[in-house]
């Protein structure tokens, strides 16, 4: 299992994005998707819908306490892939620093989604769920994909 990173708000705000895959067979154990690896090397099922969760600002560099509950709730009610985007390092510290990272994070997530689309995943099967500042990121990702993603929910 891979968990969210912990950041120190005094050490700057490098982005250090991680994508953690959760499935119904591993609802509490995130599988770290390495950036240079193909998604085919993981338990990702391209025939299922995909939910991408993006957290917001993390003042103290801690994991969002609500993320595990949301992942479990989604997987309890739906047979889907859930990908939690861990950007704790880039979302920690002063709020303006986190805001400065929004565009780079959105580009990183967009590149990840482009890899999924290249494997035949339908854009309409992708649902982005952004919380707080993560909702702004989700909107930007949708913009980068020309409005061709299935759904974006901002909370």
PDB file of C-alpha atoms in Angstrom:
ATOM      1  CA  UNK A   1       0.000   0.000   0.000  1.00  0.00           C
ATOM      2  CA  UNK A   2       1.093   3.536  -0.659  1.00  0.00           C
ATOM      3  CA  UNK A   3      -0.252   6.335   1.495  1.00  0.00           C
ATOM      4  CA  UNK A   4      -0.294  10.081   1.031  1.00  0.00           C
ATOM      5  CA  UNK A   5       2.956  11.901   1.620  1.00  0.00           C
ATOM      6  CA  UNK A   6       3.492  14.198   4.595  1.00  0.00           C
ATOM      7  CA  UNK A   7       4.984  17.585   3.860  1.00  0.00           C
ATOM      8  CA  UNK A   8       6.703  20.088   6.096  1.00  0.00           C
ATOM      9  CA  UNK A   9       5.240  23.536   5.518  1.00  0.00           C
ATOM     10  CA  UNK A  10       8.641  25.109   6.245  1.00  0.00           C
ATOM     11  CA  UNK A  11      10.418  23.282   3.403  1.00  0.00           C
ATOM     12  CA  UNK A  12       8.982  24.904   0.323  1.00  0.00           C
ATOM     13  CA  UNK A  13       6.360  23.671  -2.061  1.00  0.00           C
ATOM     14  CA  UNK A  14       7.718  21.370  -4.741  1.00  0.00           C
ATOM     15  CA  UNK A  15       4.836  19.673  -6.464  1.00  0.00           C
ATOM     16  CA  UNK A  16       5.733  15.945  -6.065  1.00  0.00           C
ATOM     17  CA  UNK A  17       2.454  14.615  -7.499  1.00  0.00           C
ATOM     18  CA  UNK A  18       1.475  10.993  -6.825  1.00  0.00           C
ATOM     19  CA  UNK A  19      -1.415   9.094  -8.381  1.00  0.00           C
ATOM     20  CA  UNK A  20      -2.867   6.406  -6.081  1.00  0.00           C
ATOM     21  CA  UNK A  21      -5.186   3.800  -7.617  1.00  0.00           C
ATOM     22  CA  UNK A  22      -7.938   2.230  -5.524  1.00  0.00           C
ATOM     23  CA  UNK A  23     -10.253  -0.516  -6.797  1.00  0.00           C
ATOM     24  CA  UNK A  24     -13.022  -2.648  -5.324  1.00  0.00           C
ATOM     25  CA  UNK A  25     -10.436  -5.378  -4.738  1.00  0.00           C
ATOM     26  CA  UNK A  26      -8.227  -2.922  -2.801  1.00  0.00           C
ATOM     27  CA  UNK A  27     -10.478  -0.173  -1.392  1.00  0.00           C
ATOM     28  CA  UNK A  28      -8.130   0.775   1.441  1.00  0.00           C
ATOM     29  CA  UNK A  29      -4.780   0.104  -0.197  1.00  0.00           C
ATOM     30  CA  UNK A  30      -3.622   2.658  -2.754  1.00  0.00           C
ATOM     31  CA  UNK A  31      -1.449   1.409  -5.577  1.00  0.00           C
ATOM     32  CA  UNK A  32       1.172   4.017  -6.523  1.00  0.00           C
ATOM     33  CA  UNK A  33       1.195   4.540 -10.288  1.00  0.00           C
ATOM     34  CA  UNK A  34       4.737   5.394 -11.271  1.00  0.00           C
ATOM     35  CA  UNK A  35       5.005   8.236 -13.809  1.00  0.00           C
ATOM     36  CA  UNK A  36       6.995   6.316 -16.424  1.00  0.00           C
ATOM     37  CA  UNK A  37       4.983   3.100 -16.093  1.00  0.00           C
ATOM     38  CA  UNK A  38       2.059   2.116 -18.268  1.00  0.00           C
ATOM     39  CA  UNK A  39      -1.279   1.998 -16.468  1.00  0.00           C
ATOM     40  CA  UNK A  40      -1.597  -1.510 -17.925  1.00  0.00           C
ATOM     41  CA  UNK A  41       0.937  -2.675 -15.291  1.00  0.00           C
ATOM     42  CA  UNK A  42      -1.589  -1.951 -12.541  1.00  0.00           C
ATOM     43  CA  UNK A  43      -5.039  -3.179 -11.520  1.00  0.00           C
ATOM     44  CA  UNK A  44      -6.683  -0.358 -13.500  1.00  0.00           C
ATOM     45  CA  UNK A  45      -9.673  -1.639 -15.492  1.00  0.00           C
ATOM     46  CA  UNK A  46     -10.085   0.467 -18.639  1.00  0.00           C
ATOM     47  CA  UNK A  47     -13.645  -0.790 -19.175  1.00  0.00           C
ATOM     48  CA  UNK A  48     -14.817   0.820 -15.912  1.00  0.00           C
ATOM     49  CA  UNK A  49     -15.549   4.468 -15.192  1.00  0.00           C
ATOM     50  CA  UNK A  50     -12.768   6.380 -13.445  1.00  0.00           C
ATOM     51  CA  UNK A  51     -13.155   8.849 -10.578  1.00  0.00           C
ATOM     52  CA  UNK A  52     -10.205  11.195 -10.002  1.00  0.00           C
ATOM     53  CA  UNK A  53     -10.152  12.871  -6.570  1.00  0.00           C
ATOM     54  CA  UNK A  54      -8.149  16.075  -6.104  1.00  0.00           C
ATOM     55  CA  UNK A  55      -7.745  17.515  -2.598  1.00  0.00           C
ATOM     56  CA  UNK A  56      -7.255  21.196  -1.877  1.00  0.00           C
ATOM     57  CA  UNK A  57      -4.974  23.368   0.234  1.00  0.00           C
ATOM     58  CA  UNK A  58      -3.222  21.570   3.124  1.00  0.00           C
ATOM     59  CA  UNK A  59      -1.906  24.233   5.533  1.00  0.00           C
ATOM     60  CA  UNK A  60       0.081  21.799   7.678  1.00  0.00           C
ATOM     61  CA  UNK A  61       1.104  19.258   5.054  1.00  0.00           C
ATOM     62  CA  UNK A  62      -1.074  16.439   6.331  1.00  0.00           C
ATOM     63  CA  UNK A  63      -3.140  13.903   4.429  1.00  0.00           C
ATOM     64  CA  UNK A  64      -6.771  14.967   3.966  1.00  0.00           C
ATOM     65  CA  UNK A  65      -8.705  13.157   6.711  1.00  0.00           C
ATOM     66  CA  UNK A  66     -11.765  12.686   4.482  1.00  0.00           C
ATOM     67  CA  UNK A  67     -10.051  11.007   1.535  1.00  0.00           C
ATOM     68  CA  UNK A  68     -10.229   7.391   2.749  1.00  0.00           C
ATOM     69  CA  UNK A  69     -13.930   7.712   3.560  1.00  0.00           C
ATOM     70  CA  UNK A  70     -14.718   9.153   0.140  1.00  0.00           C
ATOM     71  CA  UNK A  71     -12.747   6.418  -1.640  1.00  0.00           C
ATOM     72  CA  UNK A  72     -14.512   3.699   0.382  1.00  0.00           C
ATOM     73  CA  UNK A  73     -17.948   5.266  -0.191  1.00  0.00           C
ATOM     74  CA  UNK A  74     -17.414   5.461  -3.948  1.00  0.00           C
ATOM     75  CA  UNK A  75     -16.148   1.878  -4.162  1.00  0.00           C
ATOM     76  CA  UNK A  76     -18.963   0.641  -1.906  1.00  0.00           C
ATOM     77  CA  UNK A  77     -21.586   1.999  -4.292  1.00  0.00           C
ATOM     78  CA  UNK A  78     -19.892   1.706  -7.691  1.00  0.00           C
ATOM     79  CA  UNK A  79     -17.634  -0.646  -9.625  1.00  0.00           C
ATOM     80  CA  UNK A  80     -15.069   1.959 -10.755  1.00  0.00           C
ATOM     81  CA  UNK A  81     -11.405   2.899 -10.682  1.00  0.00           C
ATOM     82  CA  UNK A  82     -10.651   5.600  -8.114  1.00  0.00           C
ATOM     83  CA  UNK A  83      -7.484   7.638  -8.476  1.00  0.00           C
ATOM     84  CA  UNK A  84      -6.547   9.939  -5.614  1.00  0.00           C
ATOM     85  CA  UNK A  85      -4.167  12.708  -6.616  1.00  0.00           C
ATOM     86  CA  UNK A  86      -1.667  13.369  -3.836  1.00  0.00           C
ATOM     87  CA  UNK A  87      -0.170  16.822  -4.179  1.00  0.00           C
ATOM     88  CA  UNK A  88       0.340  17.467  -0.456  1.00  0.00           C
ATOM     89  CA  UNK A  89       3.802  18.927  -1.069  1.00  0.00           C
ATOM     90  CA  UNK A  90       2.509  21.479  -3.565  1.00  0.00           C
ATOM     91  CA  UNK A  91      -0.570  22.348  -1.510  1.00  0.00           C
ATOM     92  CA  UNK A  92       1.256  23.031   1.751  1.00  0.00           C
ATOM     93  CA  UNK A  93       2.537  26.248   3.263  1.00  0.00           C
ATOM     94  CA  UNK A  94       1.219  29.673   2.375  1.00  0.00           C
ATOM     95  CA  UNK A  95      -2.010  29.641   0.378  1.00  0.00           C
ATOM     96  CA  UNK A  96      -0.590  31.850  -2.427  1.00  0.00           C
ATOM     97  CA  UNK A  97       2.192  29.275  -2.952  1.00  0.00           C
ATOM     98  CA  UNK A  98      -0.388  26.510  -3.332  1.00  0.00           C
ATOM     99  CA  UNK A  99      -2.358  28.639  -5.789  1.00  0.00           C
ATOM    100  CA  UNK A 100       0.806  29.128  -7.862  1.00  0.00           C
ATOM    101  CA  UNK A 101       0.991  25.335  -8.257  1.00  0.00           C
ATOM    102  CA  UNK A 102      -2.556  24.930  -9.615  1.00  0.00           C
ATOM    103  CA  UNK A 103      -1.690  25.231 -13.312  1.00  0.00           C
ATOM    104  CA  UNK A 104       1.316  22.881 -13.088  1.00  0.00           C
ATOM    105  CA  UNK A 105      -0.788  20.353 -11.187  1.00  0.00           C
ATOM    106  CA  UNK A 106      -3.606  20.603 -13.741  1.00  0.00           C
ATOM    107  CA  UNK A 107      -1.083  19.997 -16.538  1.00  0.00           C
ATOM    108  CA  UNK A 108       0.289  16.957 -14.692  1.00  0.00           C
ATOM    109  CA  UNK A 109      -3.199  15.496 -14.231  1.00  0.00           C
ATOM    110  CA  UNK A 110      -4.055  16.295 -17.865  1.00  0.00           C
ATOM    111  CA  UNK A 111      -0.981  14.396 -19.038  1.00  0.00           C
ATOM    112  CA  UNK A 112      -2.026  11.454 -16.857  1.00  0.00           C
ATOM    113  CA  UNK A 113      -5.531  11.524 -18.349  1.00  0.00           C
ATOM    114  CA  UNK A 114      -4.053  11.722 -21.860  1.00  0.00           C
ATOM    115  CA  UNK A 115      -2.243   8.435 -21.152  1.00  0.00           C
ATOM    116  CA  UNK A 116      -5.589   6.891 -20.164  1.00  0.00           C
ATOM    117  CA  UNK A 117      -7.238   8.193 -23.336  1.00  0.00           C
ATOM    118  CA  UNK A 118      -4.383   6.778 -25.440  1.00  0.00           C
ATOM    119  CA  UNK A 119      -5.178   3.340 -23.994  1.00  0.00           C
ATOM    120  CA  UNK A 120      -8.765   3.599 -25.174  1.00  0.00           C
ATOM    121  CA  UNK A 121     -10.390   4.920 -22.008  1.00  0.00           C
ATOM    122  CA  UNK A 122     -13.362   7.061 -22.988  1.00  0.00           C
ATOM    123  CA  UNK A 123     -13.174  10.700 -21.926  1.00  0.00           C
ATOM    124  CA  UNK A 124     -16.843  10.548 -20.980  1.00  0.00           C
ATOM    125  CA  UNK A 125     -16.055   7.799 -18.439  1.00  0.00           C
ATOM    126  CA  UNK A 126     -13.807  10.147 -16.432  1.00  0.00           C
ATOM    127  CA  UNK A 127     -15.288  12.016 -13.460  1.00  0.00           C
ATOM    128  CA  UNK A 128     -13.099  14.536 -11.658  1.00  0.00           C
ATOM    129  CA  UNK A 129     -14.005  15.323  -8.049  1.00  0.00           C
ATOM    130  CA  UNK A 130     -12.167  18.364  -6.750  1.00  0.00           C
ATOM    131  CA  UNK A 131     -12.401  19.636  -3.195  1.00  0.00           C
ATOM    132  CA  UNK A 132     -11.728  23.300  -2.394  1.00  0.00           C
ATOM    133  CA  UNK A 133      -8.636  24.396  -4.347  1.00  0.00           C
ATOM    134  CA  UNK A 134      -8.756  20.947  -5.971  1.00  0.00           C
ATOM    135  CA  UNK A 135     -12.057  21.980  -7.581  1.00  0.00           C
ATOM    136  CA  UNK A 136     -10.240  24.809  -9.354  1.00  0.00           C
ATOM    137  CA  UNK A 137      -7.633  22.303 -10.522  1.00  0.00           C
ATOM    138  CA  UNK A 138     -10.389  20.016 -11.812  1.00  0.00           C
ATOM    139  CA  UNK A 139     -11.960  22.846 -13.787  1.00  0.00           C
ATOM    140  CA  UNK A 140      -8.628  23.664 -15.382  1.00  0.00           C
ATOM    141  CA  UNK A 141      -8.078  19.992 -16.283  1.00  0.00           C
ATOM    142  CA  UNK A 142     -11.488  19.996 -17.962  1.00  0.00           C
ATOM    143  CA  UNK A 143     -10.535  23.136 -19.872  1.00  0.00           C
ATOM    144  CA  UNK A 144      -7.270  21.538 -21.034  1.00  0.00           C
ATOM    145  CA  UNK A 145      -9.310  18.612 -22.405  1.00  0.00           C
ATOM    146  CA  UNK A 146     -11.676  20.901 -24.291  1.00  0.00           C
ATOM    147  CA  UNK A 147     -14.707  20.001 -22.201  1.00  0.00           C
ATOM    148  CA  UNK A 148     -14.600  16.380 -23.397  1.00  0.00           C
ATOM    149  CA  UNK A 149     -14.413  14.731 -19.963  1.00  0.00           C
ATOM    150  CA  UNK A 150     -17.512  13.096 -18.542  1.00  0.00           C
ATOM    151  CA  UNK A 151     -18.063  15.158 -15.431  1.00  0.00           C
ATOM    152  CA  UNK A 152     -16.393  17.554 -13.030  1.00  0.00           C
ATOM    153  CA  UNK A 153     -17.700  18.009  -9.506  1.00  0.00           C
ATOM    154  CA  UNK A 154     -16.419  20.846  -7.342  1.00  0.00           C
ATOM    155  CA  UNK A 155     -16.954  20.537  -3.600  1.00  0.00           C
TER     156      UNK A 155
END
